[in-house]
mmCIF file of C-alpha atoms in Angstrom:
data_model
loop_
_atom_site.group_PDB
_atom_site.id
_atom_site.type_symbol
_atom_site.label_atom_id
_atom_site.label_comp_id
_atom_site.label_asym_id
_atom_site.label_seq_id
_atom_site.Cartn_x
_atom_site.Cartn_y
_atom_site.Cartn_z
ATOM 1 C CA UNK A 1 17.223 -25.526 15.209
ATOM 2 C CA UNK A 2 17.937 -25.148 18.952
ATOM 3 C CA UNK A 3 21.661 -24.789 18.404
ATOM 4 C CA UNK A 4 20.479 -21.220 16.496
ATOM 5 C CA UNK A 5 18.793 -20.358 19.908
ATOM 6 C CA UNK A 6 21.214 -21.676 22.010
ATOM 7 C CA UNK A 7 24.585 -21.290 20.251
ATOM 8 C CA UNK A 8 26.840 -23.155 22.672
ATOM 9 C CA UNK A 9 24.052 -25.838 23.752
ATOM 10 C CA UNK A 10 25.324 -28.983 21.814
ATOM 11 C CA UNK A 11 22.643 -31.810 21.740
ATOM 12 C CA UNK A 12 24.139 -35.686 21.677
ATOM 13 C CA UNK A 13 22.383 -37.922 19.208
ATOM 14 C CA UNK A 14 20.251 -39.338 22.614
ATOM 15 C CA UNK A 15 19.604 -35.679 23.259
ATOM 16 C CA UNK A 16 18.199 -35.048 19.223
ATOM 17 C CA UNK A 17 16.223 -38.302 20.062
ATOM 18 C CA UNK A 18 14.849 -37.653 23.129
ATOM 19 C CA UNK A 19 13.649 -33.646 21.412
ATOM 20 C CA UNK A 20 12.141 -35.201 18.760
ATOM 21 C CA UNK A 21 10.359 -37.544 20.728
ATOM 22 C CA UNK A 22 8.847 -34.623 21.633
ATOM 23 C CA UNK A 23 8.446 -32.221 19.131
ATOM 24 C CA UNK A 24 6.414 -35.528 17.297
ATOM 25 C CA UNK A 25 3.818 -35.140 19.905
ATOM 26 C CA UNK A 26 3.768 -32.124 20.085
ATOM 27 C CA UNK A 27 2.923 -31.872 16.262
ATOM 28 C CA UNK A 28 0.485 -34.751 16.142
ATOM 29 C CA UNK A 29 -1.410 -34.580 19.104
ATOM 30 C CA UNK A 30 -2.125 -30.307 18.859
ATOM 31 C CA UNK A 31 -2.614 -27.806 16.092
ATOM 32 C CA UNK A 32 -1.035 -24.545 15.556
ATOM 33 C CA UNK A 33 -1.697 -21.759 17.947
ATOM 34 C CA UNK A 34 -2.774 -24.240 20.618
ATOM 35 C CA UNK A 35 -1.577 -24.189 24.480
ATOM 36 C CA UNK A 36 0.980 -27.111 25.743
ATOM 37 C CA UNK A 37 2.436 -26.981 28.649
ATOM 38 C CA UNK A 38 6.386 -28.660 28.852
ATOM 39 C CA UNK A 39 7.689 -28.811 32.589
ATOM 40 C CA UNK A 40 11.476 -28.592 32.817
ATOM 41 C CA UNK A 41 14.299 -27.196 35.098
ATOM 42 C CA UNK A 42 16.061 -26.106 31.947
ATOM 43 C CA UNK A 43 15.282 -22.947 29.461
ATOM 44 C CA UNK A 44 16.253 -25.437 26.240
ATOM 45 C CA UNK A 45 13.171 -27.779 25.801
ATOM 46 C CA UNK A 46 9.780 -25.946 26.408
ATOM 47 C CA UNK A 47 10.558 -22.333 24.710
ATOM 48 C CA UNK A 48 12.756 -23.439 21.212
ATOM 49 C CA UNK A 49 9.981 -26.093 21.135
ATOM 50 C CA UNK A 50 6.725 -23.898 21.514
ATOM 51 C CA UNK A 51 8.474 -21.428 19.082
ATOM 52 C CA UNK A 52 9.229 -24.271 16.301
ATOM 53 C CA UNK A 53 6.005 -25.916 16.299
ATOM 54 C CA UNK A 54 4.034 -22.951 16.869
ATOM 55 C CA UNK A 55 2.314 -23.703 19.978
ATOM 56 C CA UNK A 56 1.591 -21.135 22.705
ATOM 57 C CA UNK A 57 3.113 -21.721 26.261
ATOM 58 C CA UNK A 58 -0.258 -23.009 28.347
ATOM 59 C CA UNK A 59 1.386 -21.656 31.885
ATOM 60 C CA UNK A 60 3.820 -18.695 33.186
ATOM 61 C CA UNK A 61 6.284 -21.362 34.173
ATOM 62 C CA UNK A 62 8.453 -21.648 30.855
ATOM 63 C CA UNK A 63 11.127 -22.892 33.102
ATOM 64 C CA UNK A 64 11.041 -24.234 36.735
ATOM 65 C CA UNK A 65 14.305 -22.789 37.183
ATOM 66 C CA UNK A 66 12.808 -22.656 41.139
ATOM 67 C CA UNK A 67 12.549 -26.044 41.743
ATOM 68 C CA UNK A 68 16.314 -26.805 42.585
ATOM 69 C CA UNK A 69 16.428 -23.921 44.599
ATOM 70 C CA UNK A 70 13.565 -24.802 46.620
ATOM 71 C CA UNK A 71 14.633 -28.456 46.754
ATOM 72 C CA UNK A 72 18.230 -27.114 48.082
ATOM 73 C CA UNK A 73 16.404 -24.872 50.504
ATOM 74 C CA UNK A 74 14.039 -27.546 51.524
ATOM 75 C CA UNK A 75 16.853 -29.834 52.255
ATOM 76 C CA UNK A 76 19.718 -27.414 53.766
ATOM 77 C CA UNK A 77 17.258 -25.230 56.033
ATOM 78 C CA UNK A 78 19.160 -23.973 58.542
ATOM 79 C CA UNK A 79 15.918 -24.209 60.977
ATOM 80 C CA UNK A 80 12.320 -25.426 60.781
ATOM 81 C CA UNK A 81 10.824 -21.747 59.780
ATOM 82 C CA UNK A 82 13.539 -22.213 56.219
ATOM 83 C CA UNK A 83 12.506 -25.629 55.597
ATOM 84 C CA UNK A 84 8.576 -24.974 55.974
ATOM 85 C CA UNK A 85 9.078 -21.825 53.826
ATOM 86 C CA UNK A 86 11.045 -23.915 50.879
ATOM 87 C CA UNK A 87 7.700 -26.592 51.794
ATOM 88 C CA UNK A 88 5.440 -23.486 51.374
ATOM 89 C CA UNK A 89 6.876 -22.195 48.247
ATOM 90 C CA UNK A 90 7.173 -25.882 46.536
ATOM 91 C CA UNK A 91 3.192 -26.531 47.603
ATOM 92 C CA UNK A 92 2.364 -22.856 46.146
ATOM 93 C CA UNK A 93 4.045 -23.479 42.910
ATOM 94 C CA UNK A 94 2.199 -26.760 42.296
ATOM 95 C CA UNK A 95 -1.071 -24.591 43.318
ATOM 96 C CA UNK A 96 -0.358 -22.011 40.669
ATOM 97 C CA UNK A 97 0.493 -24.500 38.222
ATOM 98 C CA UNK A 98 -3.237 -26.072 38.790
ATOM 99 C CA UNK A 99 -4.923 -22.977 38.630
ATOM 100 C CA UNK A 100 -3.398 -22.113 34.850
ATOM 101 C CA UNK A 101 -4.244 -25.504 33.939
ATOM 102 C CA UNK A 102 -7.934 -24.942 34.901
ATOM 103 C CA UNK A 103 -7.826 -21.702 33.429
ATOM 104 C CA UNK A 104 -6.003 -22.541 30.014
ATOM 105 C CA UNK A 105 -7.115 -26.327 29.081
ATOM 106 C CA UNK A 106 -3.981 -26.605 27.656
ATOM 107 C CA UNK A 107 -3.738 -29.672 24.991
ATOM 108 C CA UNK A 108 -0.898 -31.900 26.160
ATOM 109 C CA UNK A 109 1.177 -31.275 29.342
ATOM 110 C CA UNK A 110 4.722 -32.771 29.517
ATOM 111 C CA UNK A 111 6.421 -33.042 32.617
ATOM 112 C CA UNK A 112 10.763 -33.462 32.522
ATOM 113 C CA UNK A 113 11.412 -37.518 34.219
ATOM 114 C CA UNK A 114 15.196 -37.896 33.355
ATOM 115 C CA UNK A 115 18.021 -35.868 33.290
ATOM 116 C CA UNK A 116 16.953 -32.759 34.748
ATOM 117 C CA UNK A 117 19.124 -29.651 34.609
ATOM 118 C CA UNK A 118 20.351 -28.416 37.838
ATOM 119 C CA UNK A 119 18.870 -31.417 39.695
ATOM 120 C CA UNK A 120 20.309 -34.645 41.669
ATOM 121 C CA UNK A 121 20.730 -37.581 39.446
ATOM 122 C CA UNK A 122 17.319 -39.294 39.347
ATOM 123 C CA UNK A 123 14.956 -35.952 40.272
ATOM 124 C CA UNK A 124 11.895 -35.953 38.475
ATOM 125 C CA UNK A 125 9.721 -33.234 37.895
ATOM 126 C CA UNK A 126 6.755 -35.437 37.653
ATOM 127 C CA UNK A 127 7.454 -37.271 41.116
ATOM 128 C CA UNK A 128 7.770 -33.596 42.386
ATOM 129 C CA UNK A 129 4.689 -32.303 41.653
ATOM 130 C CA UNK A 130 3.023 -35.577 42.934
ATOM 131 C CA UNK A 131 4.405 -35.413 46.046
ATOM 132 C CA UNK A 132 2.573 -31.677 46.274
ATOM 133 C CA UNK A 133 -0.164 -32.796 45.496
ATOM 134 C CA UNK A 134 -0.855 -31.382 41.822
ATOM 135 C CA UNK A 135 -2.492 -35.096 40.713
ATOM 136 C CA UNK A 136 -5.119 -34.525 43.516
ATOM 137 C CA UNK A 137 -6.150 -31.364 42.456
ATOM 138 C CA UNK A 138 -8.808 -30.163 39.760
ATOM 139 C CA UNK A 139 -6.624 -29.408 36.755
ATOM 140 C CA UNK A 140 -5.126 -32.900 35.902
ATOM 141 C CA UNK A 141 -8.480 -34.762 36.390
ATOM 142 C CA UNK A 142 -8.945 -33.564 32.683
ATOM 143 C CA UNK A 143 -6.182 -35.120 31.409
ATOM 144 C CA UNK A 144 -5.473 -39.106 30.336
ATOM 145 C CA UNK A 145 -2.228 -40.340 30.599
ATOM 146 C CA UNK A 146 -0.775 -41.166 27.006
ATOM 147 C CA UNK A 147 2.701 -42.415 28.509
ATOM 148 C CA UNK A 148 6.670 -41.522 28.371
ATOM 149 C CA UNK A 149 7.909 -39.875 25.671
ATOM 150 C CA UNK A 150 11.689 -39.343 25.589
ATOM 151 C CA UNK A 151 12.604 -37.803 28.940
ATOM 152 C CA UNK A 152 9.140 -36.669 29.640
ATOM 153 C CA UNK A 153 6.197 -38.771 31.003
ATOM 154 C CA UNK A 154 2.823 -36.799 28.881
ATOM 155 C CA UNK A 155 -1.023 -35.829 29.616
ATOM 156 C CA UNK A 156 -3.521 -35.220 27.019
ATOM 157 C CA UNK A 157 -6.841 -33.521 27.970
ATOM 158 C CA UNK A 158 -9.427 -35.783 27.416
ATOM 159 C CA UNK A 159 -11.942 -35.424 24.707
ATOM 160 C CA UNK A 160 -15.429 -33.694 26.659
ATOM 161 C CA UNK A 161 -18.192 -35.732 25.880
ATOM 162 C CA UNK A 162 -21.387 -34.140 25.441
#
């Protein structure tokens, strides 16, 4: 199915594994219609996945196509005022990120581990946004930690007891 999105995107059999990992989830731990949020670099997991399954995107970041940029900025600042802008930006994305999550409760929130596109060998999009603090804030203290799932590490907001 995401070959017919993405006609020259050819998935390896680790690739097929790794997706159905977690379209699984996906499917068993949230119901049509419902938010879930999948943090990536890349265009190819989150959107053919939300589409398939029938799950609505729970953030505006369908892709955090930004977050190379911003770690390339970050790191190749040509003087202190770049490098504390690229800081700036990365610290302000993790805000925005928290603020849907309080907003939208979204079910499960996946964030990309291994092999992310457009990143150094060994990036993780999880380690990024703990290093800016997202774990600290107010959104992910309603969420339990389920455990990895393919290339992703996933979140599952916790049941609110009454």
């Amino acid at each position: 199915i995401a070959a017919s999105f993405y006609p020259n995107y050819v998935l390896n059999h680790e690739d097929w594994t790794n997706r159905n990992a977690v379209r699984d989830l996906v499917l068993s731990d949230s119901q049509k219609g419902d938010l879930v949020i999948i943090l990536s670099t890349g265009n190819s997991e989150a959107y053919p996945l939300l589409v398939e399954t029938d799950r609505k995107a729970g953030c505006r970041f369908q892709s955090l196509f930004m977050v190379p940029m911003l770690e390339y900025m970050s790191a190749h600042a040509n003087s202190a005022t770049q490098k504390m802008y690229a800081e700036q930006q990365e610290v302000r994305l993790s805000d925005e990120l928290d603020w849907d999550i309080c907003a939208n409760q979204p079910k499960l929130i996946l964030f990309k581990v291994k092999k992310v596109q457009a990143c150094v060998s060994g990036f993780s999009v999880l380690r990024f946004f703990q290093e800016k603090g997202l774990f600290a804030k107010e959104g992910m203290r309603g969420y339990k930690y389920i455990g990895p799932c393919g290339d992703f590490e996933a979140w599952r907001l916790k049941e609110k007891t009454k």
